[in-house]
PDB file of C-alpha atoms in Angstrom:
ATOM      1  CA  MET A   1      -5.144 -34.316  -7.992  1.00 52.00           C
ATOM      2  CA  TYR A   2      -3.056 -31.151  -7.563  1.00 55.00           C
ATOM      3  CA  MET A   3      -0.736 -30.962  -4.548  1.00 53.00           C
ATOM      4  CA  SER A   4       1.036 -27.763  -3.623  1.00 51.00           C
ATOM      5  CA  LYS A   5       4.258 -27.619  -1.733  1.00 53.00           C
ATOM      6  CA  ALA A   6       4.284 -25.535   1.403  1.00 52.00           C
ATOM      7  CA  LYS A   7       6.914 -22.833   1.295  1.00 53.00           C
ATOM      8  CA  SER A   8       9.235 -22.448   4.183  1.00 50.00           C
ATOM      9  CA  SER A   9       9.092 -19.161   6.030  1.00 53.00           C
ATOM     10  CA  LYS A  10      12.733 -19.439   7.074  1.00 56.00           C
ATOM     11  CA  LYS A  11      15.153 -17.042   5.444  1.00 51.00           C
ATOM     12  CA  PRO A  12      18.471 -18.280   4.167  1.00 50.00           C
ATOM     13  CA  LYS A  13      21.320 -17.957   6.632  1.00 53.00           C
ATOM     14  CA  SER A  14      23.197 -15.485   4.436  1.00 54.00           C
ATOM     15  CA  THR A  15      20.287 -13.039   4.586  1.00 60.00           C
ATOM     16  CA  ASN A  16      20.178 -13.289   8.387  1.00 64.00           C
ATOM     17  CA  ARG A  17      23.938 -12.824   8.573  1.00 59.00           C
ATOM     18  CA  ASN A  18      23.745  -9.761   6.300  1.00 66.00           C
ATOM     19  CA  THR A  19      20.986  -8.304   8.465  1.00 73.00           C
ATOM     20  CA  ASN A  20      22.994  -8.961  11.632  1.00 77.00           C
ATOM     21  CA  ILE A  21      26.174  -7.399  10.298  1.00 81.00           C
ATOM     22  CA  ALA A  22      24.279  -4.370   8.981  1.00 85.00           C
ATOM     23  CA  SER A  23      22.602  -3.848  12.362  1.00 88.00           C
ATOM     24  CA  LEU A  24      25.850  -4.210  14.282  1.00 89.00           C
ATOM     25  CA  ARG A  25      27.688  -1.862  11.927  1.00 90.00           C
ATOM     26  CA  LEU A  26      24.948   0.746  12.308  1.00 91.00           C
ATOM     27  CA  ILE A  27      25.092   0.540  16.118  1.00 91.00           C
ATOM     28  CA  LEU A  28      28.871   0.986  16.100  1.00 91.00           C
ATOM     29  CA  GLY A  29      28.535   3.734  13.504  1.00 92.00           C
ATOM     30  CA  GLY A  30      25.940   5.501  15.622  1.00 92.00           C
ATOM     31  CA  TYR A  31      28.311   5.684  18.572  1.00 93.00           C
ATOM     32  CA  LEU A  32      31.153   6.966  16.401  1.00 93.00           C
ATOM     33  CA  VAL A  33      28.881   9.598  14.828  1.00 93.00           C
ATOM     34  CA  VAL A  34      27.789  10.829  18.268  1.00 92.00           C
ATOM     35  CA  PHE A  35      31.444  11.043  19.362  1.00 92.00           C
ATOM     36  CA  LEU A  36      32.418  12.757  16.100  1.00 92.00           C
ATOM     37  CA  LEU A  37      29.656  15.346  16.253  1.00 93.00           C
ATOM     38  CA  ALA A  38      30.310  16.108  19.910  1.00 91.00           C
ATOM     39  CA  GLN A  39      34.036  16.535  19.222  1.00 90.00           C
ATOM     40  CA  LEU A  40      33.419  18.724  16.170  1.00 91.00           C
ATOM     41  CA  PHE A  41      30.788  20.863  17.892  1.00 92.00           C
ATOM     42  CA  THR A  42      33.469  22.393  20.149  1.00 89.00           C
ATOM     43  CA  PHE A  43      36.548  21.542  18.103  1.00 91.00           C
ATOM     44  CA  GLU A  44      38.300  24.800  19.054  1.00 90.00           C
ATOM     45  CA  LYS A  45      38.493  23.544  22.665  1.00 90.00           C
ATOM     46  CA  PHE A  46      39.169  19.889  21.819  1.00 89.00           C
ATOM     47  CA  PRO A  47      42.971  20.153  21.259  1.00 89.00           C
ATOM     48  CA  SER A  48      43.442  21.982  24.562  1.00 89.00           C
ATOM     49  CA  MET A  49      41.427  19.266  26.258  1.00 89.00           C
ATOM     50  CA  ILE A  50      43.729  16.638  24.758  1.00 90.00           C
ATOM     51  CA  GLU A  51      46.737  18.713  25.775  1.00 89.00           C
ATOM     52  CA  SER A  52      45.499  18.734  29.375  1.00 88.00           C
ATOM     53  CA  ILE A  53      45.689  14.932  29.565  1.00 87.00           C
ATOM     54  CA  GLY A  54      49.387  14.983  28.727  1.00 84.00           C
ATOM     55  CA  LEU A  55      49.948  15.064  24.969  1.00 83.00           C
ATOM     56  CA  GLY A  56      51.562  18.486  24.827  1.00 83.00           C
ATOM     57  CA  ASN A  57      52.298  19.939  21.394  1.00 87.00           C
ATOM     58  CA  TRP A  58      50.837  16.943  19.547  1.00 89.00           C
ATOM     59  CA  SER A  59      47.312  17.623  20.751  1.00 90.00           C
ATOM     60  CA  THR A  60      46.121  19.423  17.600  1.00 91.00           C
ATOM     61  CA  VAL A  61      47.523  16.719  15.309  1.00 93.00           C
ATOM     62  CA  VAL A  62      45.977  13.950  17.427  1.00 93.00           C
ATOM     63  CA  ALA A  63      42.611  15.729  17.474  1.00 92.00           C
ATOM     64  CA  ILE A  64      42.626  16.070  13.679  1.00 93.00           C
ATOM     65  CA  VAL A  65      43.717  12.451  13.130  1.00 95.00           C
ATOM     66  CA  LEU A  66      41.034  11.192  15.528  1.00 94.00           C
ATOM     67  CA  VAL A  67      38.275  13.160  13.815  1.00 94.00           C
ATOM     68  CA  LEU A  68      39.455  12.086  10.353  1.00 95.00           C
ATOM     69  CA  ALA A  69      39.671   8.429  11.395  1.00 95.00           C
ATOM     70  CA  GLN A  70      36.118   8.558  12.745  1.00 95.00           C
ATOM     71  CA  LEU A  71      34.892  10.268   9.589  1.00 94.00           C
ATOM     72  CA  LEU A  72      36.654   7.796   7.270  1.00 94.00           C
ATOM     73  CA  ALA A  73      35.217   4.884   9.266  1.00 94.00           C
ATOM     74  CA  LEU A  74      31.647   5.817   8.364  1.00 93.00           C
ATOM     75  CA  PRO A  75      31.478   4.404   4.797  1.00 94.00           C
ATOM     76  CA  PHE A  76      32.147   0.884   6.096  1.00 92.00           C
ATOM     77  CA  LEU A  77      29.843   1.289   9.080  1.00 91.00           C
ATOM     78  CA  ILE A  78      26.851   2.550   7.129  1.00 90.00           C
ATOM     79  CA  GLY A  79      27.383   0.006   4.352  1.00 87.00           C
ATOM     80  CA  LEU A  80      28.144   2.221   1.377  1.00 88.00           C
ATOM     81  CA  LYS A  81      28.711   0.385  -1.893  1.00 90.00           C
ATOM     82  CA  LEU A  82      32.339   1.194  -2.675  1.00 90.00           C
ATOM     83  CA  PRO A  83      35.256  -0.624  -4.288  1.00 93.00           C
ATOM     84  CA  ALA A  84      36.739  -3.342  -2.091  1.00 90.00           C
ATOM     85  CA  ARG A  85      39.926  -1.378  -1.356  1.00 94.00           C
ATOM     86  CA  LEU A  86      38.007   1.637  -0.093  1.00 94.00           C
ATOM     87  CA  VAL A  87      35.759  -0.540   2.061  1.00 92.00           C
ATOM     88  CA  PHE A  88      38.847  -2.185   3.562  1.00 93.00           C
ATOM     89  CA  ALA A  89      40.444   1.241   4.167  1.00 95.00           C
ATOM     90  CA  SER A  90      37.275   2.337   5.941  1.00 94.00           C
ATOM     91  CA  PHE A  91      37.310  -0.902   7.975  1.00 94.00           C
ATOM     92  CA  VAL A  92      40.890  -0.103   9.043  1.00 95.00           C
ATOM     93  CA  SER A  93      39.802   3.444   9.932  1.00 96.00           C
ATOM     94  CA  VAL A  94      37.331   1.993  12.437  1.00 95.00           C
ATOM     95  CA  PHE A  95      40.242   0.168  14.066  1.00 96.00           C
ATOM     96  CA  VAL A  96      42.420   3.313  14.093  1.00 96.00           C
ATOM     97  CA  ALA A  97      39.600   5.396  15.574  1.00 95.00           C
ATOM     98  CA  LEU A  98      38.982   2.857  18.345  1.00 95.00           C
ATOM     99  CA  VAL A  99      42.707   2.590  19.134  1.00 96.00           C
ATOM    100  CA  LEU A 100      43.050   6.371  19.363  1.00 95.00           C
ATOM    101  CA  LEU A 101      39.923   6.707  21.472  1.00 93.00           C
ATOM    102  CA  SER A 102      41.112   3.924  23.786  1.00 93.00           C
ATOM    103  CA  VAL A 103      44.614   5.330  24.261  1.00 93.00           C
ATOM    104  CA  LEU A 104      43.323   8.859  24.828  1.00 92.00           C
ATOM    105  CA  GLU A 105      40.644   7.673  27.223  1.00 91.00           C
ATOM    106  CA  VAL A 106      43.141   5.692  29.305  1.00 91.00           C
ATOM    107  CA  MET A 107      45.325   8.813  29.472  1.00 90.00           C
ATOM    108  CA  ALA A 108      42.263  10.877  30.395  1.00 89.00           C
ATOM    109  CA  LEU A 109      41.301   8.388  33.113  1.00 88.00           C
ATOM    110  CA  ILE A 110      44.546   9.193  34.892  1.00 87.00           C
ATOM    111  CA  SER A 111      43.605  12.902  34.755  1.00 84.00           C
ATOM    112  CA  ASP A 112      40.043  12.141  35.942  1.00 84.00           C
ATOM    113  CA  ALA A 113      38.593  13.400  32.651  1.00 83.00           C
ATOM    114  CA  THR A 114      36.963  11.980  29.537  1.00 84.00           C
ATOM    115  CA  ILE A 115      37.576  12.943  25.924  1.00 86.00           C
ATOM    116  CA  LEU A 116      34.912  10.808  24.246  1.00 86.00           C
ATOM    117  CA  PHE A 117      32.492  13.688  23.754  1.00 87.00           C
ATOM    118  CA  GLY A 118      35.125  16.371  23.358  1.00 83.00           C
ATOM    119  CA  ALA A 119      34.472  19.587  25.210  1.00 79.00           C
ATOM    120  CA  THR A 120      30.755  19.467  24.388  1.00 81.00           C
ATOM    121  CA  LEU A 121      29.681  17.376  27.368  1.00 78.00           C
ATOM    122  CA  ASP A 122      31.436  18.029  30.645  1.00 76.00           C
ATOM    123  CA  LEU A 123      31.315  14.510  32.019  1.00 78.00           C
ATOM    124  CA  PRO A 124      33.466  13.210  34.857  1.00 76.00           C
ATOM    125  CA  GLY A 125      36.084  10.678  33.923  1.00 74.00           C
ATOM    126  CA  GLY A 126      35.876   7.209  35.265  1.00 80.00           C
ATOM    127  CA  PHE A 127      35.631   3.541  34.656  1.00 86.00           C
ATOM    128  CA  TRP A 128      32.341   3.964  32.754  1.00 88.00           C
ATOM    129  CA  SER A 129      34.153   5.322  29.702  1.00 88.00           C
ATOM    130  CA  ILE A 130      36.569   2.392  29.630  1.00 91.00           C
ATOM    131  CA  CYS A 131      33.621  -0.024  29.872  1.00 92.00           C
ATOM    132  CA  LEU A 132      31.911   1.795  26.983  1.00 92.00           C
ATOM    133  CA  LEU A 133      35.050   1.503  24.863  1.00 93.00           C
ATOM    134  CA  LEU A 134      35.407  -2.176  25.756  1.00 95.00           C
ATOM    135  CA  ALA A 135      31.836  -2.722  24.586  1.00 94.00           C
ATOM    136  CA  LEU A 136      32.650  -0.941  21.328  1.00 95.00           C
ATOM    137  CA  TRP A 137      35.716  -3.160  20.893  1.00 95.00           C
ATOM    138  CA  VAL A 138      33.553  -6.266  21.368  1.00 94.00           C
ATOM    139  CA  LEU A 139      31.091  -4.891  18.827  1.00 93.00           C
ATOM    140  CA  TYR A 140      33.945  -4.209  16.394  1.00 94.00           C
ATOM    141  CA  ALA A 141      35.328  -7.733  16.839  1.00 93.00           C
ATOM    142  CA  TRP A 142      31.860  -9.152  16.206  1.00 91.00           C
ATOM    143  CA  VAL A 143      31.439  -7.045  13.053  1.00 90.00           C
ATOM    144  CA  ALA A 144      34.914  -8.022  11.844  1.00 90.00           C
ATOM    145  CA  ALA A 145      34.221 -11.726  12.353  1.00 89.00           C
ATOM    146  CA  LEU A 146      30.881 -11.608  10.522  1.00 84.00           C
ATOM    147  CA  TRP A 147      32.290  -9.420   7.754  1.00 81.00           C
ATOM    148  CA  ARG A 148      35.237 -11.737   7.215  1.00 78.00           C
ATOM    149  CA  LYS A 149      32.978 -14.814   7.032  1.00 76.00           C
ATOM    150  CA  ARG A 150      30.812 -13.070   4.462  1.00 70.00           C
ATOM    151  CA  LYS A 151      33.771 -12.573   2.137  1.00 60.00           C
TER     152      LYS A 151
END
């Protein structure tokens, strides 16, 4: 008599982990892309906006570094197949972008402004932007933990 073995419908844990990390990276990447596009859409006004929160002459340099950090973070966040060193550099760029956004947003909170969306959206500053950045930091920590376990 022929007996067949029933196949399990469960996926291996590594596949679930890869799906989770890819989803989390895309969510974080989506937020950074929205911020990046909003900042670039009115980039001519963005340095003066940063200057108004107290950075003075460094506002143009900070605006450029912020935009570049967000742009360089995208290869890691969208899961491009790159050499390990470039993926790690992109992973570090996510950290740099979040640090810059956090520092600038805390400075903007004092001025009752927000710089997350550049000069594109005229939103009032407030605690909401700090909560959004805290959520992004939690998401980044989650991605970092899953990514490190995968290696």
